[in-house]
Amino acid sequence: SQKIEQNSEALNIQEGKTATLTCNYTNYSPAYLQWYRQDPGRGPVFLLLIRENEKEKRKERLKVTFDTTLKQSLFHITASQPADSATYLCALDEEGGANNLFFGTGTRLTVIP
Amino acid sequence: GAVVSQHPSWVICKSGTSVKIECRSLDFQATTMFWYRQFPKQSLMLMATSNEGSKATYEQGVEKDKFLINHASLTLSTLTVTSAHPEDSSFYICSARLVQETQYFGPGTRLLVL
C-alpha cells in the first residue's frame, strides 16, 4: 500500500540548533516533493519544492534533500527559532497523476528558547 | 503572493442541515481547486479536485452526493456538505493551483455538527 511517513510525530529542539525532519514514502514515484508549514487551526503554507532530478534545495535557513533511491526527503531548519515552532508536512504527487498532492502525517516541531 | 480565502472560518450547525463553504483565489485565476479534510492530529486528506466549468473529481470513498462541489468561476469554488452529521465535523481546507505543482491553501473552515 502507499504510505508517506514522517518519522517523528513530535520533535523538540533547543533554539539555535538545526532541526532535521524526515519524510519517507512507499509505493510512490513522485516527480517532485514539497514541504509545507501548518500552524494550529490554519491552512498549510508552501515552503519548498524539490524535483526528482534535484538533490538539494535551499531557501534562507531551510534546506531540503531528496533521495529517490532511498525514497526519502530530509528537511532542515538551521539556527532554529521559537517562531519556527509549527507542524511541518511533506507532500508529493504521483507519477502520471493530475498533480494532486498526497500528504504525510506531519511532524510537530517545538523550538525551546 | 497568491492568496486564497475561505468563508466562513468556522460554522456550527444542527444535524441534518446543509452547510456551504466558499473558497476564493483573491489575486489569481485558478482553473483547478482542491478540497481537503483534516481530522484532529491527522494529515490532510484530498476529497476532490474541482475544475472550473466541469464536474469535480472525487477521491475514493468520498460521496459526491453528500459533498457537492461547484466551481463556477476561475476564482470561486464552493463545497456544500449536505445533510451534515456529527461525523462530518472536521477542518475543511481548500487550495488553488497557480503554477503546475504548487498549491496555495486557504485558512480552513472548522465545521462542528451538533
mmCIF file with all atom_site columns, C-alpha atoms in Angstrom:
data_model
loop_
_atom_site.group_PDB
_atom_site.id
_atom_site.type_symbol
_atom_site.label_atom_id
_atom_site.label_alt_id
_atom_site.label_comp_id
_atom_site.label_asym_id
_atom_site.label_entity_id
_atom_site.label_seq_id
_atom_site.pdbx_PDB_ins_code
_atom_site.Cartn_x
_atom_site.Cartn_y
_atom_site.Cartn_z
_atom_site.occupancy
_atom_site.B_iso_or_equiv
_atom_site.pdbx_formal_charge
_atom_site.auth_seq_id
_atom_site.auth_comp_id
_atom_site.auth_asym_id
_atom_site.auth_atom_id
_atom_site.pdbx_PDB_model_num
ATOM 1   C CA . SER A 1 1   ? 0.000   0.000  0.000   1.00 0.00 ? 1   SER A CA 1
ATOM 2   C CA . GLN A 1 2   ? 1.042   3.596  -0.455  1.00 0.00 ? 2   GLN A CA 1
ATOM 3   C CA . LYS A 1 3   ? 2.436   5.412  2.552   1.00 0.00 ? 3   LYS A CA 1
ATOM 4   C CA . ILE A 1 4   ? 4.023   8.723  3.368   1.00 0.00 ? 4   ILE A CA 1
ATOM 5   C CA . GLU A 1 5   ? 5.605   8.608  6.790   1.00 0.00 ? 5   GLU A CA 1
ATOM 6   C CA . GLN A 1 6   ? 7.153   11.392 8.761   1.00 0.00 ? 6   GLN A CA 1
ATOM 7   C CA . ASN A 1 7   ? 9.133   9.557  11.332  1.00 0.00 ? 7   ASN A CA 1
ATOM 8   C CA . SER A 1 8   ? 8.614   11.813 14.303  1.00 0.00 ? 8   SER A CA 1
ATOM 9   C CA . GLU A 1 9   ? 5.181   12.879 15.340  1.00 0.00 ? 9   GLU A CA 1
ATOM 10  C CA . ALA A 1 10  ? 6.840   15.493 17.543  1.00 0.00 ? 10  ALA A CA 1
ATOM 11  C CA . LEU A 1 11  ? 10.335  16.939 17.773  1.00 0.00 ? 11  LEU A CA 1
ATOM 12  C CA . ASN A 1 12  ? 11.699  19.282 20.436  1.00 0.00 ? 12  ASN A CA 1
ATOM 13  C CA . ILE A 1 13  ? 14.963  21.121 19.920  1.00 0.00 ? 13  ILE A CA 1
ATOM 14  C CA . GLN A 1 14  ? 16.856  23.947 21.543  1.00 0.00 ? 14  GLN A CA 1
ATOM 15  C CA . GLU A 1 15  ? 16.844  27.371 19.954  1.00 0.00 ? 15  GLU A CA 1
ATOM 16  C CA . GLY A 1 16  ? 19.816  27.877 17.658  1.00 0.00 ? 16  GLY A CA 1
ATOM 17  C CA . LYS A 1 17  ? 20.194  24.195 16.798  1.00 0.00 ? 17  LYS A CA 1
ATOM 18  C CA . THR A 1 18  ? 19.400  22.596 13.453  1.00 0.00 ? 18  THR A CA 1
ATOM 19  C CA . ALA A 1 19  ? 16.104  20.740 13.208  1.00 0.00 ? 19  ALA A CA 1
ATOM 20  C CA . THR A 1 20  ? 16.023  17.772 10.837  1.00 0.00 ? 20  THR A CA 1
ATOM 21  C CA . LEU A 1 21  ? 12.713  16.270 9.793   1.00 0.00 ? 21  LEU A CA 1
ATOM 22  C CA . THR A 1 22  ? 12.342  13.097 7.746   1.00 0.00 ? 22  THR A CA 1
ATOM 23  C CA . CYS A 1 23  ? 9.809   12.063 5.144   1.00 0.00 ? 23  CYS A CA 1
ATOM 24  C CA . ASN A 1 24  ? 9.799   8.528  3.778   1.00 0.00 ? 24  ASN A CA 1
ATOM 25  C CA . TYR A 1 25  ? 7.445   7.225  1.131   1.00 0.00 ? 25  TYR A CA 1
ATOM 26  C CA . THR A 1 26  ? 6.437   3.811  -0.140  1.00 0.00 ? 26  THR A CA 1
ATOM 27  C CA . ASN A 1 27  ? 4.910   2.822  -3.466  1.00 0.00 ? 27  ASN A CA 1
ATOM 28  C CA . TYR A 1 28  ? 5.020   6.289  -4.946  1.00 0.00 ? 28  TYR A CA 1
ATOM 29  C CA . SER A 1 29  ? 7.137   7.541  -7.830  1.00 0.00 ? 29  SER A CA 1
ATOM 30  C CA . PRO A 1 30  ? 6.854   11.278 -7.393  1.00 0.00 ? 30  PRO A CA 1
ATOM 31  C CA . ALA A 1 31  ? 8.091   13.801 -9.877  1.00 0.00 ? 31  ALA A CA 1
ATOM 32  C CA . TYR A 1 32  ? 8.512   16.273 -7.014  1.00 0.00 ? 32  TYR A CA 1
ATOM 33  C CA . LEU A 1 33  ? 8.132   16.607 -3.291  1.00 0.00 ? 33  LEU A CA 1
ATOM 34  C CA . GLN A 1 34  ? 7.020   19.630 -1.320  1.00 0.00 ? 34  GLN A CA 1
ATOM 35  C CA . TRP A 1 35  ? 7.250   20.801 2.258   1.00 0.00 ? 35  TRP A CA 1
ATOM 36  C CA . TYR A 1 36  ? 4.589   22.868 3.967   1.00 0.00 ? 36  TYR A CA 1
ATOM 37  C CA . ARG A 1 37  ? 4.247   24.537 7.337   1.00 0.00 ? 37  ARG A CA 1
ATOM 38  C CA . GLN A 1 38  ? 0.941   24.395 9.194   1.00 0.00 ? 38  GLN A CA 1
ATOM 39  C CA . ASP A 1 39  ? 0.120   26.376 12.301  1.00 0.00 ? 39  ASP A CA 1
ATOM 40  C CA . PRO A 1 40  ? -2.745  25.256 14.573  1.00 0.00 ? 40  PRO A CA 1
ATOM 41  C CA . GLY A 1 41  ? -6.149  25.965 13.062  1.00 0.00 ? 41  GLY A CA 1
ATOM 42  C CA . ARG A 1 42  ? -4.651  27.290 9.834   1.00 0.00 ? 42  ARG A CA 1
ATOM 43  C CA . GLY A 1 43  ? -4.134  26.003 6.324   1.00 0.00 ? 43  GLY A CA 1
ATOM 44  C CA . PRO A 1 44  ? -0.694  24.816 5.171   1.00 0.00 ? 44  PRO A CA 1
ATOM 45  C CA . VAL A 1 45  ? 1.778   27.327 3.801   1.00 0.00 ? 45  VAL A CA 1
ATOM 46  C CA . PHE A 1 46  ? 4.095   26.301 0.973   1.00 0.00 ? 46  PHE A CA 1
ATOM 47  C CA . LEU A 1 47  ? 7.799   26.353 1.806   1.00 0.00 ? 47  LEU A CA 1
ATOM 48  C CA . LEU A 1 48  ? 9.866   24.471 -0.755  1.00 0.00 ? 48  LEU A CA 1
ATOM 49  C CA . LEU A 1 49  ? 9.541   22.184 -3.754  1.00 0.00 ? 49  LEU A CA 1
ATOM 50  C CA . ILE A 1 50  ? 12.251  19.796 -4.905  1.00 0.00 ? 50  ILE A CA 1
ATOM 51  C CA . ARG A 1 51  ? 12.107  17.815 -8.123  1.00 0.00 ? 51  ARG A CA 1
ATOM 52  C CA . GLU A 1 52  ? 13.158  14.212 -8.627  1.00 0.00 ? 52  GLU A CA 1
ATOM 53  C CA . ASN A 1 53  ? 16.282  15.245 -10.522 1.00 0.00 ? 53  ASN A CA 1
ATOM 54  C CA . GLU A 1 54  ? 17.392  17.655 -7.787  1.00 0.00 ? 54  GLU A CA 1
ATOM 55  C CA . LYS A 1 55  ? 19.378  16.502 -4.801  1.00 0.00 ? 55  LYS A CA 1
ATOM 56  C CA . GLU A 1 56  ? 19.168  19.617 -2.676  1.00 0.00 ? 56  GLU A CA 1
ATOM 57  C CA . LYS A 1 57  ? 17.276  22.909 -2.483  1.00 0.00 ? 57  LYS A CA 1
ATOM 58  C CA . ARG A 1 58  ? 17.852  25.853 -0.163  1.00 0.00 ? 58  ARG A CA 1
ATOM 59  C CA . LYS A 1 59  ? 15.827  28.864 0.871   1.00 0.00 ? 59  LYS A CA 1
ATOM 60  C CA . GLU A 1 60  ? 17.207  31.098 3.578   1.00 0.00 ? 60  GLU A CA 1
ATOM 61  C CA . ARG A 1 61  ? 17.509  28.888 6.700   1.00 0.00 ? 61  ARG A CA 1
ATOM 62  C CA . LEU A 1 62  ? 15.724  25.965 5.058   1.00 0.00 ? 62  LEU A CA 1
ATOM 63  C CA . LYS A 1 63  ? 17.315  23.080 3.198   1.00 0.00 ? 63  LYS A CA 1
ATOM 64  C CA . VAL A 1 64  ? 15.623  20.102 1.591   1.00 0.00 ? 64  VAL A CA 1
ATOM 65  C CA . THR A 1 65  ? 17.213  16.974 0.179   1.00 0.00 ? 65  THR A CA 1
ATOM 66  C CA . PHE A 1 66  ? 15.560  14.355 -1.982  1.00 0.00 ? 66  PHE A CA 1
ATOM 67  C CA . ASP A 1 67  ? 16.888  10.825 -2.441  1.00 0.00 ? 67  ASP A CA 1
ATOM 68  C CA . THR A 1 68  ? 14.736  8.868  -4.862  1.00 0.00 ? 68  THR A CA 1
ATOM 69  C CA . THR A 1 69  ? 16.762  5.703  -4.255  1.00 0.00 ? 69  THR A CA 1
ATOM 70  C CA . LEU A 1 70  ? 16.113  5.778  -0.523  1.00 0.00 ? 70  LEU A CA 1
ATOM 71  C CA . LYS A 1 71  ? 12.636  7.229  -1.172  1.00 0.00 ? 71  LYS A CA 1
ATOM 72  C CA . GLN A 1 72  ? 13.332  9.869  1.408   1.00 0.00 ? 72  GLN A CA 1
ATOM 73  C CA . SER A 1 73  ? 13.412  13.611 1.851   1.00 0.00 ? 73  SER A CA 1
ATOM 74  C CA . LEU A 1 74  ? 15.107  15.462 4.683   1.00 0.00 ? 74  LEU A CA 1
ATOM 75  C CA . PHE A 1 75  ? 14.029  18.940 5.751   1.00 0.00 ? 75  PHE A CA 1
ATOM 76  C CA . HIS A 1 76  ? 16.471  21.045 7.750   1.00 0.00 ? 76  HIS A CA 1
ATOM 77  C CA . ILE A 1 77  ? 15.929  24.310 9.602   1.00 0.00 ? 77  ILE A CA 1
ATOM 78  C CA . THR A 1 78  ? 19.215  25.841 10.661  1.00 0.00 ? 78  THR A CA 1
ATOM 79  C CA . ALA A 1 79  ? 19.612  28.329 13.524  1.00 0.00 ? 79  ALA A CA 1
ATOM 80  C CA . SER A 1 80  ? 16.117  27.419 14.666  1.00 0.00 ? 80  SER A CA 1
ATOM 81  C CA . GLN A 1 81  ? 13.946  29.996 16.423  1.00 0.00 ? 81  GLN A CA 1
ATOM 82  C CA . PRO A 1 82  ? 10.855  29.666 18.628  1.00 0.00 ? 82  PRO A CA 1
ATOM 83  C CA . ALA A 1 83  ? 8.869   31.166 15.733  1.00 0.00 ? 83  ALA A CA 1
ATOM 84  C CA . ASP A 1 84  ? 9.712   28.061 13.703  1.00 0.00 ? 84  ASP A CA 1
ATOM 85  C CA . SER A 1 85  ? 7.517   26.012 16.037  1.00 0.00 ? 85  SER A CA 1
ATOM 86  C CA . ALA A 1 86  ? 4.760   24.510 13.891  1.00 0.00 ? 86  ALA A CA 1
ATOM 87  C CA . THR A 1 87  ? 3.745   21.288 12.184  1.00 0.00 ? 87  THR A CA 1
ATOM 88  C CA . TYR A 1 88  ? 5.674   20.533 9.021   1.00 0.00 ? 88  TYR A CA 1
ATOM 89  C CA . LEU A 1 89  ? 4.104   18.430 6.314   1.00 0.00 ? 89  LEU A CA 1
ATOM 90  C CA . CYS A 1 90  ? 5.712   16.745 3.358   1.00 0.00 ? 90  CYS A CA 1
ATOM 91  C CA . ALA A 1 91  ? 3.615   16.202 0.270   1.00 0.00 ? 91  ALA A CA 1
ATOM 92  C CA . LEU A 1 92  ? 4.204   14.527 -3.033  1.00 0.00 ? 92  LEU A CA 1
ATOM 93  C CA . ASP A 1 93  ? 2.462   13.878 -6.282  1.00 0.00 ? 93  ASP A CA 1
ATOM 94  C CA . GLU A 1 94  ? 2.012   10.595 -8.047  1.00 0.00 ? 94  GLU A CA 1
ATOM 95  C CA . GLU A 1 95  ? 3.757   9.907  -11.334 1.00 0.00 ? 95  GLU A CA 1
ATOM 96  C CA . GLY A 1 96  ? 1.323   10.216 -14.151 1.00 0.00 ? 96  GLY A CA 1
ATOM 97  C CA . GLY A 1 97  ? -1.243  11.747 -11.856 1.00 0.00 ? 97  GLY A CA 1
ATOM 98  C CA . ALA A 1 98  ? -3.011  15.047 -12.136 1.00 0.00 ? 98  ALA A CA 1
ATOM 99  C CA . ASN A 1 99  ? -0.577  16.897 -9.874  1.00 0.00 ? 99  ASN A CA 1
ATOM 100 C CA . ASN A 1 100 ? -2.701  16.002 -6.874  1.00 0.00 ? 100 ASN A CA 1
ATOM 101 C CA . LEU A 1 101 ? -0.830  16.169 -3.613  1.00 0.00 ? 101 LEU A CA 1
ATOM 102 C CA . PHE A 1 102 ? -0.668  13.429 -1.009  1.00 0.00 ? 102 PHE A CA 1
ATOM 103 C CA . PHE A 1 103 ? 0.392   14.499 2.458   1.00 0.00 ? 103 PHE A CA 1
ATOM 104 C CA . GLY A 1 104 ? 2.370   12.899 5.216   1.00 0.00 ? 104 GLY A CA 1
ATOM 105 C CA . THR A 1 105 ? 1.118   12.904 8.774   1.00 0.00 ? 105 THR A CA 1
ATOM 106 C CA . GLY A 1 106 ? 3.323   15.795 9.804   1.00 0.00 ? 106 GLY A CA 1
ATOM 107 C CA . THR A 1 107 ? 5.948   16.470 12.434  1.00 0.00 ? 107 THR A CA 1
ATOM 108 C CA . ARG A 1 108 ? 5.151   18.933 15.190  1.00 0.00 ? 108 ARG A CA 1
ATOM 109 C CA . LEU A 1 109 ? 8.309   20.911 15.849  1.00 0.00 ? 109 LEU A CA 1
ATOM 110 C CA . THR A 1 110 ? 8.798   22.828 19.083  1.00 0.00 ? 110 THR A CA 1
ATOM 111 C CA . VAL A 1 111 ? 11.824  25.104 19.390  1.00 0.00 ? 111 VAL A CA 1
ATOM 112 C CA . ILE A 1 112 ? 12.610  25.727 23.024  1.00 0.00 ? 112 ILE A CA 1
ATOM 113 C CA . PRO A 1 113 ? 14.034  29.149 23.918  1.00 0.00 ? 113 PRO A CA 1
ATOM 114 C CA . GLY B 2 1   ? 1.919   36.274 -3.205  1.00 0.00 ? 1   GLY B CA 1
ATOM 115 C CA . ALA B 2 2   ? -1.027  34.082 -4.105  1.00 0.00 ? 2   ALA B CA 1
ATOM 116 C CA . VAL B 2 3   ? -3.852  34.430 -1.580  1.00 0.00 ? 3   VAL B CA 1
ATOM 117 C CA . VAL B 2 4   ? -6.723  32.043 -1.069  1.00 0.00 ? 4   VAL B CA 1
ATOM 118 C CA . SER B 2 5   ? -9.590  32.858 1.257   1.00 0.00 ? 5   SER B CA 1
ATOM 119 C CA . GLN B 2 6   ? -12.307 30.703 2.756   1.00 0.00 ? 6   GLN B CA 1
ATOM 120 C CA . HIS B 2 7   ? -15.634 31.638 4.214   1.00 0.00 ? 7   HIS B CA 1
ATOM 121 C CA . PRO B 2 8   ? -16.822 31.031 6.803   1.00 0.00 ? 8   PRO B CA 1
ATOM 122 C CA . SER B 2 9   ? -13.838 30.363 9.034   1.00 0.00 ? 9   SER B CA 1
ATOM 123 C CA . TRP B 2 10  ? -15.995 28.332 11.372  1.00 0.00 ? 10  TRP B CA 1
ATOM 124 C CA . VAL B 2 11  ? -19.565 27.120 11.451  1.00 0.00 ? 11  VAL B CA 1
ATOM 125 C CA . ILE B 2 12  ? -21.752 25.276 13.923  1.00 0.00 ? 12  ILE B CA 1
ATOM 126 C CA . CYS B 2 13  ? -24.893 23.643 12.611  1.00 0.00 ? 13  CYS B CA 1
ATOM 127 C CA . LYS B 2 14  ? -27.556 21.186 13.595  1.00 0.00 ? 14  LYS B CA 1
ATOM 128 C CA . SER B 2 15  ? -27.533 17.640 12.318  1.00 0.00 ? 15  SER B CA 1
ATOM 129 C CA . GLY B 2 16  ? -29.419 17.319 9.051   1.00 0.00 ? 16  GLY B CA 1
ATOM 130 C CA . THR B 2 17  ? -28.747 20.817 7.775   1.00 0.00 ? 17  THR B CA 1
ATOM 131 C CA . SER B 2 18  ? -26.581 21.736 4.817   1.00 0.00 ? 18  SER B CA 1
ATOM 132 C CA . VAL B 2 19  ? -23.515 23.932 5.011   1.00 0.00 ? 19  VAL B CA 1
ATOM 133 C CA . LYS B 2 20  ? -21.826 25.775 2.173   1.00 0.00 ? 20  LYS B CA 1
ATOM 134 C CA . ILE B 2 21  ? -18.141 26.710 2.293   1.00 0.00 ? 21  ILE B CA 1
ATOM 135 C CA . GLU B 2 22  ? -16.640 29.142 -0.195  1.00 0.00 ? 22  GLU B CA 1
ATOM 136 C CA . CYS B 2 23  ? -13.085 29.145 -1.476  1.00 0.00 ? 23  CYS B CA 1
ATOM 137 C CA . ARG B 2 24  ? -11.777 32.133 -3.411  1.00 0.00 ? 24  ARG B CA 1
ATOM 138 C CA . SER B 2 25  ? -8.485  32.857 -5.095  1.00 0.00 ? 25  SER B CA 1
ATOM 139 C CA . LEU B 2 26  ? -8.077  36.575 -4.473  1.00 0.00 ? 26  LEU B CA 1
ATOM 140 C CA . ASP B 2 27  ? -5.284  37.675 -6.772  1.00 0.00 ? 27  ASP B CA 1
ATOM 141 C CA . PHE B 2 28  ? -5.076  34.983 -9.412  1.00 0.00 ? 28  PHE B CA 1
ATOM 142 C CA . GLN B 2 29  ? -7.267  32.782 -11.536 1.00 0.00 ? 29  GLN B CA 1
ATOM 143 C CA . ALA B 2 30  ? -7.316  29.101 -10.667 1.00 0.00 ? 30  ALA B CA 1
ATOM 144 C CA . THR B 2 31  ? -8.606  26.585 -13.143 1.00 0.00 ? 31  THR B CA 1
ATOM 145 C CA . THR B 2 32  ? -8.149  23.883 -10.531 1.00 0.00 ? 32  THR B CA 1
ATOM 146 C CA . MET B 2 33  ? -9.025  23.965 -6.861  1.00 0.00 ? 33  MET B CA 1
ATOM 147 C CA . PHE B 2 34  ? -8.780  21.175 -4.344  1.00 0.00 ? 34  PHE B CA 1
ATOM 148 C CA . TRP B 2 35  ? -10.804 20.330 -1.253  1.00 0.00 ? 35  TRP B CA 1
ATOM 149 C CA . TYR B 2 36  ? -9.211  18.585 1.724   1.00 0.00 ? 36  TYR B CA 1
ATOM 150 C CA . ARG B 2 37  ? -10.466 17.396 5.071   1.00 0.00 ? 37  ARG B CA 1
ATOM 151 C CA . GLN B 2 38  ? -8.311  17.184 8.173   1.00 0.00 ? 38  GLN B CA 1
ATOM 152 C CA . PHE B 2 39  ? -9.300  15.424 11.373  1.00 0.00 ? 39  PHE B CA 1
ATOM 153 C CA . PRO B 2 40  ? -7.505  16.277 14.633  1.00 0.00 ? 40  PRO B CA 1
ATOM 154 C CA . LYS B 2 41  ? -3.870  15.211 14.675  1.00 0.00 ? 41  LYS B CA 1
ATOM 155 C CA . GLN B 2 42  ? -4.171  13.734 11.207  1.00 0.00 ? 42  GLN B CA 1
ATOM 156 C CA . SER B 2 43  ? -2.887  14.899 7.881   1.00 0.00 ? 43  SER B CA 1
ATOM 157 C CA . LEU B 2 44  ? -4.818  16.442 5.047   1.00 0.00 ? 44  LEU B CA 1
ATOM 158 C CA . MET B 2 45  ? -6.881  14.018 3.016   1.00 0.00 ? 45  MET B CA 1
ATOM 159 C CA . LEU B 2 46  ? -7.805  15.024 -0.500  1.00 0.00 ? 46  LEU B CA 1
ATOM 160 C CA . MET B 2 47  ? -11.557 14.864 -1.002  1.00 0.00 ? 47  MET B CA 1
ATOM 161 C CA . ALA B 2 48  ? -11.971 16.134 -4.535  1.00 0.00 ? 48  ALA B CA 1
ATOM 162 C CA . THR B 2 49  ? -10.467 18.125 -7.354  1.00 0.00 ? 49  THR B CA 1
ATOM 163 C CA . SER B 2 50  ? -12.585 20.938 -8.668  1.00 0.00 ? 50  SER B CA 1
ATOM 164 C CA . ASN B 2 51  ? -12.137 22.111 -12.242 1.00 0.00 ? 51  ASN B CA 1
ATOM 165 C CA . GLU B 2 52  ? -13.712 25.298 -13.489 1.00 0.00 ? 52  GLU B CA 1
ATOM 166 C CA . GLY B 2 53  ? -16.637 24.620 -15.750 1.00 0.00 ? 53  GLY B CA 1
ATOM 167 C CA . SER B 2 54  ? -16.683 20.858 -15.321 1.00 0.00 ? 54  SER B CA 1
ATOM 168 C CA . LYS B 2 55  ? -17.648 18.233 -12.786 1.00 0.00 ? 55  LYS B CA 1
ATOM 169 C CA . ALA B 2 56  ? -15.446 17.652 -9.808  1.00 0.00 ? 56  ALA B CA 1
ATOM 170 C CA . THR B 2 57  ? -13.352 14.519 -9.495  1.00 0.00 ? 57  THR B CA 1
ATOM 171 C CA . TYR B 2 58  ? -13.869 12.796 -6.170  1.00 0.00 ? 58  TYR B CA 1
ATOM 172 C CA . GLU B 2 59  ? -11.397 10.597 -4.336  1.00 0.00 ? 59  GLU B CA 1
ATOM 173 C CA . GLN B 2 60  ? -12.335 7.063  -3.491  1.00 0.00 ? 60  GLN B CA 1
ATOM 174 C CA . GLY B 2 61  ? -14.634 6.852  -0.515  1.00 0.00 ? 61  GLY B CA 1
ATOM 175 C CA . VAL B 2 62  ? -15.906 10.420 -0.785  1.00 0.00 ? 62  VAL B CA 1
ATOM 176 C CA . GLU B 2 63  ? -19.626 10.615 -1.537  1.00 0.00 ? 63  GLU B CA 1
ATOM 177 C CA . LYS B 2 64  ? -20.238 13.073 -4.327  1.00 0.00 ? 64  LYS B CA 1
ATOM 178 C CA . ASP B 2 65  ? -23.916 13.445 -3.429  1.00 0.00 ? 65  ASP B CA 1
ATOM 179 C CA . LYS B 2 66  ? -23.024 14.383 0.112   1.00 0.00 ? 66  LYS B CA 1
ATOM 180 C CA . PHE B 2 67  ? -20.188 16.765 -0.689  1.00 0.00 ? 67  PHE B CA 1
ATOM 181 C CA . LEU B 2 68  ? -21.377 18.911 -3.573  1.00 0.00 ? 68  LEU B CA 1
ATOM 182 C CA . ILE B 2 69  ? -18.702 20.918 -5.311  1.00 0.00 ? 69  ILE B CA 1
ATOM 183 C CA . ASN B 2 70  ? -19.303 23.768 -7.700  1.00 0.00 ? 70  ASN B CA 1
ATOM 184 C CA . HIS B 2 71  ? -16.524 25.643 -9.487  1.00 0.00 ? 71  HIS B CA 1
ATOM 185 C CA . ALA B 2 72  ? -18.490 28.240 -11.379 1.00 0.00 ? 72  ALA B CA 1
ATOM 186 C CA . SER B 2 73  ? -15.731 30.746 -11.997 1.00 0.00 ? 73  SER B CA 1
ATOM 187 C CA . LEU B 2 74  ? -11.955 30.931 -12.127 1.00 0.00 ? 74  LEU B CA 1
ATOM 188 C CA . THR B 2 75  ? -11.837 32.433 -8.657  1.00 0.00 ? 75  THR B CA 1
ATOM 189 C CA . LEU B 2 76  ? -14.555 30.632 -6.739  1.00 0.00 ? 76  LEU B CA 1
ATOM 190 C CA . SER B 2 77  ? -15.242 27.044 -5.738  1.00 0.00 ? 77  SER B CA 1
ATOM 191 C CA . THR B 2 78  ? -17.882 26.001 -3.201  1.00 0.00 ? 78  THR B CA 1
ATOM 192 C CA . LEU B 2 79  ? -18.236 22.873 -1.125  1.00 0.00 ? 79  LEU B CA 1
ATOM 193 C CA . THR B 2 80  ? -21.678 22.060 0.262   1.00 0.00 ? 80  THR B CA 1
ATOM 194 C CA . VAL B 2 81  ? -21.928 19.452 2.971   1.00 0.00 ? 81  VAL B CA 1
ATOM 195 C CA . THR B 2 82  ? -25.480 18.185 2.597   1.00 0.00 ? 82  THR B CA 1
ATOM 196 C CA . SER B 2 83  ? -27.458 16.729 5.490   1.00 0.00 ? 83  SER B CA 1
ATOM 197 C CA . ALA B 2 84  ? -24.498 17.128 7.789   1.00 0.00 ? 84  ALA B CA 1
ATOM 198 C CA . HIS B 2 85  ? -23.996 14.700 10.651  1.00 0.00 ? 85  HIS B CA 1
ATOM 199 C CA . PRO B 2 86  ? -21.664 14.838 13.657  1.00 0.00 ? 86  PRO B CA 1
ATOM 200 C CA . GLU B 2 87  ? -19.140 12.584 11.908  1.00 0.00 ? 87  GLU B CA 1
ATOM 201 C CA . ASP B 2 88  ? -18.765 15.299 9.249   1.00 0.00 ? 88  ASP B CA 1
ATOM 202 C CA . SER B 2 89  ? -17.318 17.621 11.875  1.00 0.00 ? 89  SER B CA 1
ATOM 203 C CA . SER B 2 90  ? -13.824 18.390 10.673  1.00 0.00 ? 90  SER B CA 1
ATOM 204 C CA . PHE B 2 91  ? -11.472 21.049 9.363   1.00 0.00 ? 91  PHE B CA 1
ATOM 205 C CA . TYR B 2 92  ? -12.106 21.645 5.671   1.00 0.00 ? 92  TYR B CA 1
ATOM 206 C CA . ILE B 2 93  ? -9.333  23.284 3.660   1.00 0.00 ? 93  ILE B CA 1
ATOM 207 C CA . CYS B 2 94  ? -9.306  24.337 0.040   1.00 0.00 ? 94  CYS B CA 1
ATOM 208 C CA . SER B 2 95  ? -6.360  25.068 -2.174  1.00 0.00 ? 95  SER B CA 1
ATOM 209 C CA . ALA B 2 96  ? -5.857  26.593 -5.581  1.00 0.00 ? 96  ALA B CA 1
ATOM 210 C CA . ARG B 2 97  ? -3.148  25.812 -8.063  1.00 0.00 ? 97  ARG B CA 1
ATOM 211 C CA . LEU B 2 98  ? -1.323  28.767 -9.586  1.00 0.00 ? 98  LEU B CA 1
ATOM 212 C CA . VAL B 2 99  ? 1.540   27.070 -11.360 1.00 0.00 ? 99  VAL B CA 1
ATOM 213 C CA . GLN B 2 100 ? 1.761   23.432 -12.255 1.00 0.00 ? 100 GLN B CA 1
ATOM 214 C CA . GLU B 2 101 ? 2.874   21.952 -8.987  1.00 0.00 ? 101 GLU B CA 1
ATOM 215 C CA . THR B 2 102 ? 2.354   24.444 -6.200  1.00 0.00 ? 102 THR B CA 1
ATOM 216 C CA . GLN B 2 103 ? -0.910  24.742 -4.323  1.00 0.00 ? 103 GLN B CA 1
ATOM 217 C CA . TYR B 2 104 ? -1.870  27.713 -2.199  1.00 0.00 ? 104 TYR B CA 1
ATOM 218 C CA . PHE B 2 105 ? -4.112  26.882 0.702   1.00 0.00 ? 105 PHE B CA 1
ATOM 219 C CA . GLY B 2 106 ? -6.943  28.731 2.304   1.00 0.00 ? 106 GLY B CA 1
ATOM 220 C CA . PRO B 2 107 ? -7.068  29.275 6.062   1.00 0.00 ? 107 PRO B CA 1
ATOM 221 C CA . GLY B 2 108 ? -9.563  26.455 6.547   1.00 0.00 ? 108 GLY B CA 1
ATOM 222 C CA . THR B 2 109 ? -13.141 26.165 7.800   1.00 0.00 ? 109 THR B CA 1
ATOM 223 C CA . ARG B 2 110 ? -13.890 24.411 11.028  1.00 0.00 ? 110 ARG B CA 1
ATOM 224 C CA . LEU B 2 111 ? -17.254 22.648 10.911  1.00 0.00 ? 111 LEU B CA 1
ATOM 225 C CA . LEU B 2 112 ? -18.984 21.389 14.023  1.00 0.00 ? 112 LEU B CA 1
ATOM 226 C CA . VAL B 2 113 ? -22.203 19.455 13.566  1.00 0.00 ? 113 VAL B CA 1
ATOM 227 C CA . LEU B 2 114 ? -24.284 19.075 16.705  1.00 0.00 ? 114 LEU B CA 1
#
